[in-house]
Coordinates of C-alpha atoms in Angstrom, one line a residue:
X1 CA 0.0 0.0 0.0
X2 CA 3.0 2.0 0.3
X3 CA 3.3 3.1 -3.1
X4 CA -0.5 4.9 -3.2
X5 CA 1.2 8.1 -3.5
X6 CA 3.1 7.5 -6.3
X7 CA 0.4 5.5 -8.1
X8 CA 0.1 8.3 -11.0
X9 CA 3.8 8.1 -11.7
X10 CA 4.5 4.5 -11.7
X11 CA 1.8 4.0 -14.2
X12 CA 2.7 6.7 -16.3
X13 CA 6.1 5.8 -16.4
X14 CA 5.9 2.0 -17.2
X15 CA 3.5 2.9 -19.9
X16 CA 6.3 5.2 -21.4
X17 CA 8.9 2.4 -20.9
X18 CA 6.9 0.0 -22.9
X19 CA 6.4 2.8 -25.8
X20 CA 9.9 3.5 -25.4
X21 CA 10.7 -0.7 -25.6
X22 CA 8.1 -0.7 -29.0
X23 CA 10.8 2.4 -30.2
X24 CA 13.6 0.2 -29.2
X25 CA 12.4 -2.7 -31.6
X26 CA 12.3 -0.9 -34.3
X27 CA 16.2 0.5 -33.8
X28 CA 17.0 -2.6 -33.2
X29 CA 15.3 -5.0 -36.1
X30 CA 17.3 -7.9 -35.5
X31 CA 16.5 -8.5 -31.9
X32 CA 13.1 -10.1 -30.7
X33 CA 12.0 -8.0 -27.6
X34 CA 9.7 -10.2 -25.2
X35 CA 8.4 -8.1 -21.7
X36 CA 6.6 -9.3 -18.6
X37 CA 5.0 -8.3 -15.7
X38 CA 4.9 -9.3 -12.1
X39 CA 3.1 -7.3 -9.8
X40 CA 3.5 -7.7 -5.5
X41 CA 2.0 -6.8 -2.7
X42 CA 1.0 -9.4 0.3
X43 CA 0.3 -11.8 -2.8
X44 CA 2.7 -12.1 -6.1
X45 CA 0.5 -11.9 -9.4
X46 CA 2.2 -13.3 -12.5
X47 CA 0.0 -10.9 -15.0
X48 CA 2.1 -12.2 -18.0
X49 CA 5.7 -12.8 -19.1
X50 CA 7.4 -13.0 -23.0
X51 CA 4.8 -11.5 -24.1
X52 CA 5.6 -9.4 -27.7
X53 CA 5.7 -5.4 -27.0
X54 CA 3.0 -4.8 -29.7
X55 CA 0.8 -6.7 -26.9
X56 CA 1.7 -5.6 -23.6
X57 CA -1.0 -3.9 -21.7
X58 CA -1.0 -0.6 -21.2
X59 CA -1.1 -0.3 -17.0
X60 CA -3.8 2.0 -15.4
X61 CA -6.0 2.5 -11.9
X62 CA -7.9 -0.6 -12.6
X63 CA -5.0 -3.5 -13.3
X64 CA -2.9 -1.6 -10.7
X65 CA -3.4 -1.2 -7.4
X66 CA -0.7 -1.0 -5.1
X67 CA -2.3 -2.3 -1.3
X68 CA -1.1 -4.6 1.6
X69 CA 2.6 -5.7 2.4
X70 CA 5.2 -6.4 0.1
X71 CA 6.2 -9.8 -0.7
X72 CA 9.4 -8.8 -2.6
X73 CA 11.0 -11.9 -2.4
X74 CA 8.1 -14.2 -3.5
X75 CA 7.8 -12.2 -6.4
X76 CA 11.6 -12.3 -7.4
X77 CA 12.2 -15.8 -6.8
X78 CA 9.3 -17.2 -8.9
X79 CA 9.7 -14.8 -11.6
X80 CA 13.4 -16.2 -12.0
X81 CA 12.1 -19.8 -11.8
X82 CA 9.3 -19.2 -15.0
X83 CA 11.9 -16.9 -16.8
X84 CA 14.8 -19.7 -16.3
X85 CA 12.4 -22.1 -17.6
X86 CA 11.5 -20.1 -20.7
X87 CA 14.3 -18.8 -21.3
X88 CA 15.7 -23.0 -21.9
X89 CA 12.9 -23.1 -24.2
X90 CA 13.6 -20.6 -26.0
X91 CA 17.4 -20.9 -26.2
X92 CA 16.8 -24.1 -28.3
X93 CA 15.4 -22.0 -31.4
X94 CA 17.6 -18.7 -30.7
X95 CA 20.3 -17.4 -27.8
X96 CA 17.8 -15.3 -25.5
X97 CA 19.1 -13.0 -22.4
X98 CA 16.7 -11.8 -19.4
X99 CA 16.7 -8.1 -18.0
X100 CA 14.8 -8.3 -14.8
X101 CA 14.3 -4.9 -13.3
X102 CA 12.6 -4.9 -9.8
X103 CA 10.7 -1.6 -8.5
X104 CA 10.0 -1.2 -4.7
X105 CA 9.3 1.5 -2.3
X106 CA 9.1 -0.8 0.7
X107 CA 11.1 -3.5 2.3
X108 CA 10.6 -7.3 2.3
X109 CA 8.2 -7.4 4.9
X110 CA 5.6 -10.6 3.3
X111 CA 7.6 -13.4 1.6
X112 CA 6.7 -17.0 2.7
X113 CA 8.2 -19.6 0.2
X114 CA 11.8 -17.6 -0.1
X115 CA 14.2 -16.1 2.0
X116 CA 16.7 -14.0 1.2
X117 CA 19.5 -16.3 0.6
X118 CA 17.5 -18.3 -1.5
X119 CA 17.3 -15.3 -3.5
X120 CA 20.8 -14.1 -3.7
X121 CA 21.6 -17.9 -5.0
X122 CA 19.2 -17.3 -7.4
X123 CA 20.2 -14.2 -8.6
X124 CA 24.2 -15.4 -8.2
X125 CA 23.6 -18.4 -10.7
X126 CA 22.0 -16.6 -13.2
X127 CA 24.4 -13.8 -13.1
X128 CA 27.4 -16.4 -14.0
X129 CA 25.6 -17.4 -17.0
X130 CA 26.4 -13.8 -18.7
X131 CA 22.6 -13.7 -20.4
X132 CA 20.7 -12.4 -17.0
X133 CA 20.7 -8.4 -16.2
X134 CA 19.2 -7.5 -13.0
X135 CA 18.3 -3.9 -12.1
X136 CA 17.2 -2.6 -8.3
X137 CA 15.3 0.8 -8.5
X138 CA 13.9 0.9 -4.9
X139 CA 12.5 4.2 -3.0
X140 CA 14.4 3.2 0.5
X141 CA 17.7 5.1 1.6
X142 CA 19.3 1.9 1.3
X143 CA 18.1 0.7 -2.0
X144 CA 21.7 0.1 -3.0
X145 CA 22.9 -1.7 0.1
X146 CA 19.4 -4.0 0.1
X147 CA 20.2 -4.9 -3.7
X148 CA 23.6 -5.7 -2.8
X149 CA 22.7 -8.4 -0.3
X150 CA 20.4 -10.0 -3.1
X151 CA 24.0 -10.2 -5.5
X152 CA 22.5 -7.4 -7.4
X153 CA 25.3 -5.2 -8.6
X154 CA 25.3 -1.8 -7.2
X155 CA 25.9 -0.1 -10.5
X156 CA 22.6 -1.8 -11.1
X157 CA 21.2 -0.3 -8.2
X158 CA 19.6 3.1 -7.1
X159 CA 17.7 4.8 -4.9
X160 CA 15.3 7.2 -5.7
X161 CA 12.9 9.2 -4.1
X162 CA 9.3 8.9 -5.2
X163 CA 8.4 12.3 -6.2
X164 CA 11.6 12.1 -8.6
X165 CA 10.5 9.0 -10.4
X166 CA 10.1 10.6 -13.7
X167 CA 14.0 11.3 -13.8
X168 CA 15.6 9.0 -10.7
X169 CA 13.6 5.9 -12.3
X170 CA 12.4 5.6 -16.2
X171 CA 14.4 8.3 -17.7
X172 CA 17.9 6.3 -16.2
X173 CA 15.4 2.6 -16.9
X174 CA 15.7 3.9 -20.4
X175 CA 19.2 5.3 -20.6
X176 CA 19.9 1.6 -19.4
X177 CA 17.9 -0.4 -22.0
X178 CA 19.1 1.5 -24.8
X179 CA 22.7 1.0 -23.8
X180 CA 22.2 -3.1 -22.7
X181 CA 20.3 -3.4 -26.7
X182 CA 23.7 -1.4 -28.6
X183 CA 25.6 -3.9 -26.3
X184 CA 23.6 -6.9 -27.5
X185 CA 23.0 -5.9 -30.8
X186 CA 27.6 -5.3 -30.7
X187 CA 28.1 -8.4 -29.4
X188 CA 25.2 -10.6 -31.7
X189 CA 27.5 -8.8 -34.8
X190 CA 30.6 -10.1 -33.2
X191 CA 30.0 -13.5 -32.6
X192 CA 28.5 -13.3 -36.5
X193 CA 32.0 -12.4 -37.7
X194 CA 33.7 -15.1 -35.8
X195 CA 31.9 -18.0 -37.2

């Protein structure tokens, strides 16, 4: 529930990130750009994942709305779990890397299936497989310290304050997708070359 006084910006700001995702596939052609969504609060809802930008959901005051605790953990663990799984799928047809950015005001406070070290092995064992990203955009004092204990990388990792989430959170989400996709899009021409 922590996040009801933000609720106009968080909205408005992942629907720009998706328009600004839709921009990105069209820079880069030769990449296929999945998205999904997990939402959290005392309960984790899965509302959809690899889904094709063209037909991701715009968010509004109906399909979000932010209310009890904050089951952080939950939420990260069985994201990574589906994603890992889909992502083995998918690597049989074509190489396919995961950017998993997590947005929080609050702490942990709800989590019953996962623990926090379950989470940091989680994150560490993906990390080592060079084709998971993780980002930690949380609005806590010690956003960068709490993604560090997860194995999140603290240049991954900010703090922001809530009324600043225009600048402090999408504008920097986007500087950071567009630079991961000319990396991607460098390296995919790279390994072309060398084969």
């Amino acid at each position: 529930g922590s996040m009801s006084d933000c609720i106009d910006q968080t909205i408005n700001g992942f629907n720009e990130q998706i328009a600004k995702i839709r921009e990105m596939e069209h820079e880069f052609p030769e990449q296929l750009i999945t998205v999904g969504l997990t939402t959290f609060n005392t309960h984790v809802d899965h509302l959809y994942y690899m889904k094709p930008v063209e037909h991701a959901y715009k968010m509004d005051d109906i399909n979000y709305r932010p209310n009890g605790s904050t089951a952080m953990l939950d939420a990260m663990a069985e994201t990574m779990k589906e994603l890992s799984q889909l992502q083995q799928q998918s690597n049989k047809e074509i190489p396919t890397t995961v950017v998993m950015v997590i947005l929080t005001d609050g702490y942990e406070n709800a989590s019953q299936r996962y623990t926090l070290k379950n989470v940091k092995e989680m994150v560490e064992e993906r990390e080592a497989s060079g084709t998971w990203t993780f980002s930690f955009l949380g609005a806590t004092l010690d956003a960068v310290d709490v993604a560090e204990q997860m194995s999140i990388r603290r240049e991954n990792s900010i703090a922001f304050e809530k009324r600043d989430m225009q600048g402090e959170v999408w504008d920097r989400l986007d500087f950071s997708m567009r630079g991961y996709y000319d990396k991607t899009v460098s390296y995919t021409h790279l390994r072309a070359h060398e084969t």
